[in-house]
PDB file of C-alpha atoms and ligand atoms in Angstrom:
ATOM      1  CA  MET N1221      13.585  -7.055 -13.431  1.00  0.00           C
ATOM      2  CA  ILE N1222      13.719 -10.746 -14.169  1.00  0.00           C
ATOM      3  CA  GLY N1223      11.173 -13.535 -14.114  1.00  0.00           C
ATOM      4  CA  THR N1224       8.740 -11.520 -16.139  1.00  0.00           C
ATOM      5  CA  GLU N1225       6.139 -12.480 -18.725  1.00  0.00           C
ATOM      6  CA  PRO N1226       3.593 -10.447 -20.651  1.00  0.00           C
ATOM      7  CA  ILE N1227       0.449  -9.660 -18.748  1.00  0.00           C
ATOM      8  CA  GLU N1228      -2.861 -10.972 -19.941  1.00  0.00           C
ATOM      9  CA  GLY N1229      -6.389 -10.154 -18.878  1.00  0.00           C
ATOM     10  CA  GLY N1230      -7.168  -6.840 -17.356  1.00  0.00           C
ATOM     11  CA  ILE N1231      -3.805  -5.266 -16.697  1.00  0.00           C
ATOM     12  CA  ARG N1232      -2.745  -2.692 -19.228  1.00  0.00           C
ATOM     13  CA  MET N1233       0.737  -2.532 -20.635  1.00  0.00           C
ATOM     14  CA  PRO N1234       3.436  -1.407 -20.005  1.00  0.00           C
ATOM     15  CA  PHE N1235       3.444  -3.553 -16.911  1.00  0.00           C
ATOM     16  CA  VAL N1236       4.724  -7.105 -16.909  1.00  0.00           C
ATOM     17  CA  ASN N1237       4.192  -9.770 -14.269  1.00  0.00           C
ATOM     18  CA  ALA N1238       7.141 -10.434 -11.989  1.00  0.00           C
ATOM     19  CA  ASP N1239       7.980 -13.034  -9.430  1.00  0.00           C
ATOM     20  CA  PRO N1240       8.135 -11.092  -6.146  1.00  0.00           C
ATOM     21  CA  LYS N1241      11.032 -13.343  -5.027  1.00  0.00           C
ATOM     22  CA  LYS N1242      13.097 -12.039  -7.889  1.00  0.00           C
ATOM     23  CA  LEU N1243      12.701  -8.287  -7.395  1.00  0.00           C
ATOM     24  CA  HIS N1244      16.013  -6.471  -7.285  1.00  0.00           C
ATOM     25  CA  GLU N1245      14.862  -4.237  -4.443  1.00  0.00           C
ATOM     26  CA  ASN N1246      15.642  -3.876  -0.792  1.00  0.00           C
ATOM     27  CA  ALA N1247      12.263  -3.970   0.969  1.00  0.00           C
ATOM     28  CA  ILE N1248      13.349  -1.675   3.808  1.00  0.00           C
ATOM     29  CA  GLU N1249      14.703   0.972   1.466  1.00  0.00           C
ATOM     30  CA  LEU N1250      11.799   0.555  -0.938  1.00  0.00           C
ATOM     31  CA  ILE N1251       9.069   1.152   1.614  1.00  0.00           C
ATOM     32  CA  GLY N1252      10.903   3.233   4.212  1.00  0.00           C
ATOM     33  CA  ASP N1253      12.686   5.616   1.840  1.00  0.00           C
ATOM     34  CA  GLN N1254      10.868   5.553  -1.476  1.00  0.00           C
ATOM     35  CA  TRP N1255       7.446   5.288   0.193  1.00  0.00           C
ATOM     36  CA  MET N1256       4.370   3.698  -1.352  1.00  0.00           C
ATOM     37  CA  LEU N1257       0.703   4.432  -1.942  1.00  0.00           C
ATOM     38  CA  VAL N1258      -1.887   2.253  -0.242  1.00  0.00           C
ATOM     39  CA  THR N1259      -4.970   2.290  -2.459  1.00  0.00           C
ATOM     40  CA  ALA N1260      -8.302   0.596  -2.007  1.00  0.00           C
ATOM     41  CA  GLY N1261     -11.879   0.999  -3.151  1.00  0.00           C
ATOM     42  CA  THR N1262     -14.086   0.393  -6.116  1.00  0.00           C
ATOM     43  CA  ARG N1263     -14.624   1.845  -9.594  1.00  0.00           C
ATOM     44  CA  ALA N1264     -17.265   4.081  -7.977  1.00  0.00           C
ATOM     45  CA  LYS N1265     -14.983   5.447  -5.252  1.00  0.00           C
ATOM     46  CA  SER N1266     -11.400   4.786  -4.206  1.00  0.00           C
ATOM     47  CA  ASN N1267      -8.907   6.493  -1.935  1.00  0.00           C
ATOM     48  CA  THR N1268      -5.161   6.421  -1.522  1.00  0.00           C
ATOM     49  CA  MET N1269      -2.565   7.505   1.007  1.00  0.00           C
ATOM     50  CA  THR N1270       1.179   7.511   1.363  1.00  0.00           C
ATOM     51  CA  ALA N1271       2.779   4.966   3.660  1.00  0.00           C
ATOM     52  CA  SER N1272       6.370   4.389   4.704  1.00  0.00           C
ATOM     53  CA  TRP N1273       5.830   1.818   7.410  1.00  0.00           C
ATOM     54  CA  GLY N1274       5.334  -1.712   6.227  1.00  0.00           C
ATOM     55  CA  GLY N1275       7.175  -4.701   4.909  1.00  0.00           C
ATOM     56  CA  LEU N1276       7.475  -7.577   2.506  1.00  0.00           C
ATOM     57  CA  GLY N1277       8.024 -11.198   3.376  1.00  0.00           C
ATOM     58  CA  GLU N1278       6.558 -14.633   3.518  1.00  0.00           C
ATOM     59  CA  LEU N1279       3.773 -15.980   5.692  1.00  0.00           C
ATOM     60  CA  PHE N1280       1.554 -19.078   5.431  1.00  0.00           C
ATOM     61  CA  SER N1281       3.827 -20.113   2.537  1.00  0.00           C
ATOM     62  CA  LYS N1282       2.611 -17.047   0.573  1.00  0.00           C
ATOM     63  CA  PRO N1283       4.407 -13.871  -0.457  1.00  0.00           C
ATOM     64  CA  VAL N1284       2.988 -11.144   1.734  1.00  0.00           C
ATOM     65  CA  ALA N1285       3.111  -7.446   2.386  1.00  0.00           C
ATOM     66  CA  TYR N1286       2.122  -5.745   5.575  1.00  0.00           C
ATOM     67  CA  VAL N1287       0.996  -2.179   6.149  1.00  0.00           C
ATOM     68  CA  VAL N1288      -0.209  -0.328   9.241  1.00  0.00           C
ATOM     69  CA  LEU N1289      -2.978   2.270   9.148  1.00  0.00           C
ATOM     70  CA  ARG N1290      -4.050   4.619  11.901  1.00  0.00           C
ATOM     71  CA  PRO N1291      -7.778   4.697  12.634  1.00  0.00           C
ATOM     72  CA  GLN N1292      -8.251   8.281  11.409  1.00  0.00           C
ATOM     73  CA  ARG N1293      -7.083   7.544   7.853  1.00  0.00           C
ATOM     74  CA  TYR N1294      -9.925   7.860   5.356  1.00  0.00           C
ATOM     75  CA  THR N1295      -8.151   5.177   3.288  1.00  0.00           C
ATOM     76  CA  LYS N1296      -8.741   2.756   6.170  1.00  0.00           C
ATOM     77  CA  ILE N1297     -12.491   2.740   5.425  1.00  0.00           C
ATOM     78  CA  PHE N1298     -11.775   1.591   1.870  1.00  0.00           C
ATOM     79  CA  VAL N1299      -9.235  -0.974   3.012  1.00  0.00           C
ATOM     80  CA  ASP N1300     -11.722  -2.332   5.573  1.00  0.00           C
ATOM     81  CA  GLU N1301     -14.610  -2.461   3.108  1.00  0.00           C
ATOM     82  CA  ASN N1302     -12.812  -4.267   0.307  1.00  0.00           C
ATOM     83  CA  PRO N1303     -11.033  -7.640   0.149  1.00  0.00           C
ATOM     84  CA  THR N1304      -8.122  -6.321  -1.911  1.00  0.00           C
ATOM     85  CA  LEU N1305      -5.830  -3.294  -2.093  1.00  0.00           C
ATOM     86  CA  SER N1306      -2.757  -2.206  -4.000  1.00  0.00           C
ATOM     87  CA  LEU N1307       0.641  -0.988  -2.904  1.00  0.00           C
ATOM     88  CA  THR N1308       2.409   1.124  -5.508  1.00  0.00           C
ATOM     89  CA  VAL N1309       5.929   2.493  -5.696  1.00  0.00           C
ATOM     90  CA  PHE N1310       6.824   5.392  -7.983  1.00  0.00           C
ATOM     91  CA  PRO N1311       9.827   6.870  -9.759  1.00  0.00           C
ATOM     92  CA  PRO N1312      11.602   9.766  -7.938  1.00  0.00           C
ATOM     93  CA  ALA N1313       9.749  12.386 -10.050  1.00  0.00           C
ATOM     94  CA  TYR N1314       6.555  11.618  -8.098  1.00  0.00           C
ATOM     95  CA  ARG N1315       8.005  12.445  -4.668  1.00  0.00           C
ATOM     96  CA  LYS N1316       6.013  15.673  -4.384  1.00  0.00           C
ATOM     97  CA  THR N1317       2.827  13.838  -5.369  1.00  0.00           C
ATOM     98  CA  LEU N1318       3.448  11.250  -2.640  1.00  0.00           C
ATOM     99  CA  SER N1319       4.114  14.056  -0.143  1.00  0.00           C
ATOM    100  CA  TYR N1320       0.793  15.644  -1.041  1.00  0.00           C
ATOM    101  CA  LEU N1321      -1.077  12.332  -0.758  1.00  0.00           C
ATOM    102  CA  GLY N1322       0.531  11.835   2.655  1.00  0.00           C
ATOM    103  CA  VAL N1323      -0.761  15.128   4.062  1.00  0.00           C
ATOM    104  CA  ALA N1324      -4.127  15.783   2.416  1.00  0.00           C
ATOM    105  CA  SER N1325      -7.111  13.597   3.270  1.00  0.00           C
ATOM    106  CA  GLY N1326      -9.666  12.180   0.864  1.00  0.00           C
ATOM    107  CA  ARG N1327     -12.255  13.183   3.483  1.00  0.00           C
ATOM    108  CA  ASN N1328     -11.748  16.829   2.500  1.00  0.00           C
ATOM    109  CA  GLU N1329     -10.792  16.792  -1.176  1.00  0.00           C
ATOM    110  CA  ASP N1330     -10.595  14.655  -4.275  1.00  0.00           C
ATOM    111  CA  LYS N1331      -6.973  13.735  -3.728  1.00  0.00           C
ATOM    112  CA  ILE N1332      -6.664  11.343  -6.618  1.00  0.00           C
ATOM    113  CA  ALA N1333      -7.974  13.882  -9.139  1.00  0.00           C
ATOM    114  CA  LYS N1334      -5.726  16.631  -7.688  1.00  0.00           C
ATOM    115  CA  SER N1335      -2.687  14.362  -7.728  1.00  0.00           C
ATOM    116  CA  GLY N1336      -2.850  13.976 -11.504  1.00  0.00           C
ATOM    117  CA  LEU N1337      -2.266  10.247 -11.164  1.00  0.00           C
ATOM    118  CA  THR N1338      -4.173   7.855 -13.393  1.00  0.00           C
ATOM    119  CA  LEU N1339      -6.342   5.382 -11.550  1.00  0.00           C
ATOM    120  CA  ALA N1340      -6.579   1.932 -13.190  1.00  0.00           C
ATOM    121  CA  PHE N1341      -8.251  -1.281 -12.080  1.00  0.00           C
ATOM    122  CA  SER N1342      -7.045  -4.841 -12.192  1.00  0.00           C
ATOM    123  CA  GLU N1343      -9.258  -7.597 -13.488  1.00  0.00           C
ATOM    124  CA  ASN N1344     -10.696  -8.237 -10.019  1.00  0.00           C
ATOM    125  CA  GLY N1345     -11.360  -4.460  -9.568  1.00  0.00           C
ATOM    126  CA  THR N1346      -8.410  -3.513  -7.392  1.00  0.00           C
ATOM    127  CA  PRO N1347      -7.393   0.128  -7.903  1.00  0.00           C
ATOM    128  CA  TYR N1348      -3.767   0.946  -8.709  1.00  0.00           C
ATOM    129  CA  PHE N1349      -1.902   3.728 -10.545  1.00  0.00           C
ATOM    130  CA  GLU N1350      -0.588   3.596 -14.067  1.00  0.00           C
ATOM    131  CA  GLU N1351       2.388   5.885 -13.264  1.00  0.00           C
ATOM    132  CA  ALA N1352       3.795   3.404 -10.705  1.00  0.00           C
ATOM    133  CA  LYS N1353       7.032   1.588 -11.411  1.00  0.00           C
ATOM    134  CA  LEU N1354       6.057  -1.322  -9.133  1.00  0.00           C
ATOM    135  CA  VAL N1355       2.584  -2.546  -8.220  1.00  0.00           C
ATOM    136  CA  PHE N1356       1.647  -5.154  -5.638  1.00  0.00           C
ATOM    137  CA  LEU N1357      -1.954  -6.319  -6.010  1.00  0.00           C
ATOM    138  CA  CYS N1358      -2.808  -7.697  -2.603  1.00  0.00           C
ATOM    139  CA  ARG N1359      -5.565  -9.636  -0.846  1.00  0.00           C
ATOM    140  CA  LYS N1360      -6.089  -9.148   2.858  1.00  0.00           C
ATOM    141  CA  LEU N1361      -5.324 -12.125   5.060  1.00  0.00           C
ATOM    142  CA  ILE N1362      -5.236 -10.555   8.540  1.00  0.00           C
ATOM    143  CA  ALA N1363      -6.406  -7.257   9.984  1.00  0.00           C
ATOM    144  CA  GLN N1364      -5.583  -6.702  13.635  1.00  0.00           C
ATOM    145  CA  GLU N1365      -5.437  -3.543  15.703  1.00  0.00           C
ATOM    146  CA  PHE N1366      -2.372  -3.171  17.901  1.00  0.00           C
ATOM    147  CA  ARG N1367      -3.332  -3.390  21.560  1.00  0.00           C
ATOM    148  CA  PRO N1368      -1.253  -1.797  24.340  1.00  0.00           C
ATOM    149  CA  GLU N1369      -0.782  -5.094  26.171  1.00  0.00           C
ATOM    150  CA  CYS N1370       0.873  -6.621  23.099  1.00  0.00           C
ATOM    151  CA  PHE N1371       3.838  -4.233  23.172  1.00  0.00           C
ATOM    152  CA  VAL N1372       6.963  -5.939  24.486  1.00  0.00           C
ATOM    153  CA  ASP N1373       8.865  -2.629  24.235  1.00  0.00           C
ATOM    154  CA  ARG N1374       6.349  -0.429  26.069  1.00  0.00           C
ATOM    155  CA  SER N1375       8.399   2.721  25.421  1.00  0.00           C
ATOM    156  CA  ILE N1376       6.937   2.704  21.871  1.00  0.00           C
ATOM    157  CA  ILE N1377       3.486   3.526  23.250  1.00  0.00           C
ATOM    158  CA  PRO N1378       4.106   7.078  24.537  1.00  0.00           C
ATOM    159  CA  GLU N1379       6.537   7.769  21.685  1.00  0.00           C
ATOM    160  CA  ILE N1380       4.314   6.695  18.757  1.00  0.00           C
ATOM    161  CA  TYR N1381       0.853   6.628  20.297  1.00  0.00           C
ATOM    162  CA  PRO N1382       0.571   9.593  22.682  1.00  0.00           C
ATOM    163  CA  ASN N1383      -3.084   9.927  21.538  1.00  0.00           C
ATOM    164  CA  GLY N1384      -3.880   6.225  21.718  1.00  0.00           C
ATOM    165  CA  ASP N1385      -4.491   5.972  17.947  1.00  0.00           C
ATOM    166  CA  PHE N1386      -3.058   2.522  17.544  1.00  0.00           C
ATOM    167  CA  HIS N1387      -2.461   1.293  14.016  1.00  0.00           C
ATOM    168  CA  THR N1388      -4.324  -1.631  12.531  1.00  0.00           C
ATOM    169  CA  LEU N1389      -1.933  -4.120  10.997  1.00  0.00           C
ATOM    170  CA  TYR N1390      -2.943  -5.604   7.623  1.00  0.00           C
ATOM    171  CA  ILE N1391      -1.053  -8.611   6.384  1.00  0.00           C
ATOM    172  CA  CYS N1392      -1.884  -9.241   2.737  1.00  0.00           C
ATOM    173  CA  GLU N1393      -1.082 -11.874   0.201  1.00  0.00           C
ATOM    174  CA  ILE N1394       0.717 -10.471  -2.819  1.00  0.00           C
ATOM    175  CA  GLU N1395      -1.362 -11.967  -5.614  1.00  0.00           C
ATOM    176  CA  TRP N1396       0.266 -10.089  -8.497  1.00  0.00           C
ATOM    177  CA  THR N1397       3.507  -8.164  -8.801  1.00  0.00           C
ATOM    178  CA  LEU N1398       3.623  -5.779 -11.758  1.00  0.00           C
ATOM    179  CA  VAL N1399       6.733  -3.985 -12.884  1.00  0.00           C
ATOM    180  CA  LYS N1400       7.669  -1.611 -15.626  1.00  0.00           C
ATOM    181  CA  GLU N1401      10.868  -2.571 -17.364  1.00  0.00           C
ATOM    182  CA  ALA N1402      13.347   0.322 -17.415  1.00  0.00           C
TER     183      ALA N1402
HETATM  184  C1  FMN Y1341       6.092   9.735   4.145  1.00  0.00           C
HETATM  185  C2  FMN Y1341       4.787   9.451   4.790  1.00  0.00           C
HETATM  186  C3  FMN Y1341       4.552   8.180   5.291  1.00  0.00           C
HETATM  187  C4  FMN Y1341       3.341   7.863   5.949  1.00  0.00           C
HETATM  188  N1  FMN Y1341       3.163   6.576   6.406  1.00  0.00           N
HETATM  189  C5  FMN Y1341       1.963   6.250   7.003  1.00  0.00           C
HETATM  190  C6  FMN Y1341       1.750   4.909   7.454  1.00  0.00           C
HETATM  191  O1  FMN Y1341       2.578   4.002   7.272  1.00  0.00           O
HETATM  192  N2  FMN Y1341       0.579   4.657   8.110  1.00  0.00           N
HETATM  193  C7  FMN Y1341      -0.392   5.618   8.298  1.00  0.00           C
HETATM  194  O2  FMN Y1341      -1.442   5.336   8.871  1.00  0.00           O
HETATM  195  N3  FMN Y1341      -0.200   6.897   7.834  1.00  0.00           N
HETATM  196  C8  FMN Y1341       0.963   7.217   7.195  1.00  0.00           C
HETATM  197  N4  FMN Y1341       1.155   8.490   6.696  1.00  0.00           N
HETATM  198  C9  FMN Y1341       0.076   9.502   6.856  1.00  0.00           C
HETATM  199  C10 FMN Y1341      -1.007   9.414   5.782  1.00  0.00           C
HETATM  200  O3  FMN Y1341      -0.488   9.230   4.470  1.00  0.00           O
HETATM  201  C11 FMN Y1341      -1.791  10.736   5.825  1.00  0.00           C
HETATM  202  O4  FMN Y1341      -2.372  10.904   7.103  1.00  0.00           O
HETATM  203  C12 FMN Y1341      -2.821  10.895   4.731  1.00  0.00           C
HETATM  204  O5  FMN Y1341      -3.188  12.258   4.672  1.00  0.00           O
HETATM  205  C13 FMN Y1341      -4.065  10.069   4.942  1.00  0.00           C
HETATM  206  O6  FMN Y1341      -4.980  10.308   3.924  1.00  0.00           O
HETATM  207  P1  FMN Y1341      -6.479   9.822   3.924  1.00  0.00           P
HETATM  208  O7  FMN Y1341      -7.124  10.444   5.107  1.00  0.00           O
HETATM  209  O8  FMN Y1341      -7.014  10.310   2.611  1.00  0.00           O
HETATM  210  O9  FMN Y1341      -6.438   8.315   4.033  1.00  0.00           O
HETATM  211  C14 FMN Y1341       2.347   8.837   6.062  1.00  0.00           C
HETATM  212  C15 FMN Y1341       2.552  10.118   5.540  1.00  0.00           C
HETATM  213  C16 FMN Y1341       3.756  10.413   4.903  1.00  0.00           C
HETATM  214  C17 FMN Y1341       3.972  11.787   4.347  1.00  0.00           C
END
């Protein structure tokens, strides 16, 4: 990665700050194929889930990430109750861990403890994972539930939402991008 500088104040090494414009990653492959964890909460209680739908871009002259959460996700409660969240991408060795975190629910078990991942907190208290290779520390800008009348391609509704559990879209400012140098 380029555009990096040592991190000060609250973020533990071995991460370094990066300019999100200079990441050598393809956002579609990164999120769609490598997947990510969406993590939110407090030092008292956090939750995480795997996500492969989302994106990276620019909005309001800010670097942003968007994610979509179905209403039944336990993680959604934590995302809704807190102003910030993290998106974390992992090395291939963590694929099974991400699969587990994408099937089990924090409603029923202590997923983070069972995953073996190490929860850490940024200076402003945003949870993320030390094992990640890439961390986006994000602040919510917009939260909006998809409504049926907003779909231009209405064929998506029966295909993706046969049960009417429309995602909520969260568009978030990327406040910090943390990378581990290979
Ligand atoms: C590869 C993969 C991608 C997923 N992507 C999403 C997603 O983008 N949005 C979503 O709401 N759920 C997604 N899920 C489902 C959640 O990760 C899953 O329901 C999880 O168990 C929710 O955990 P929670 O109830 O603790 O929040 C995905 C699952 C997998 C395995």
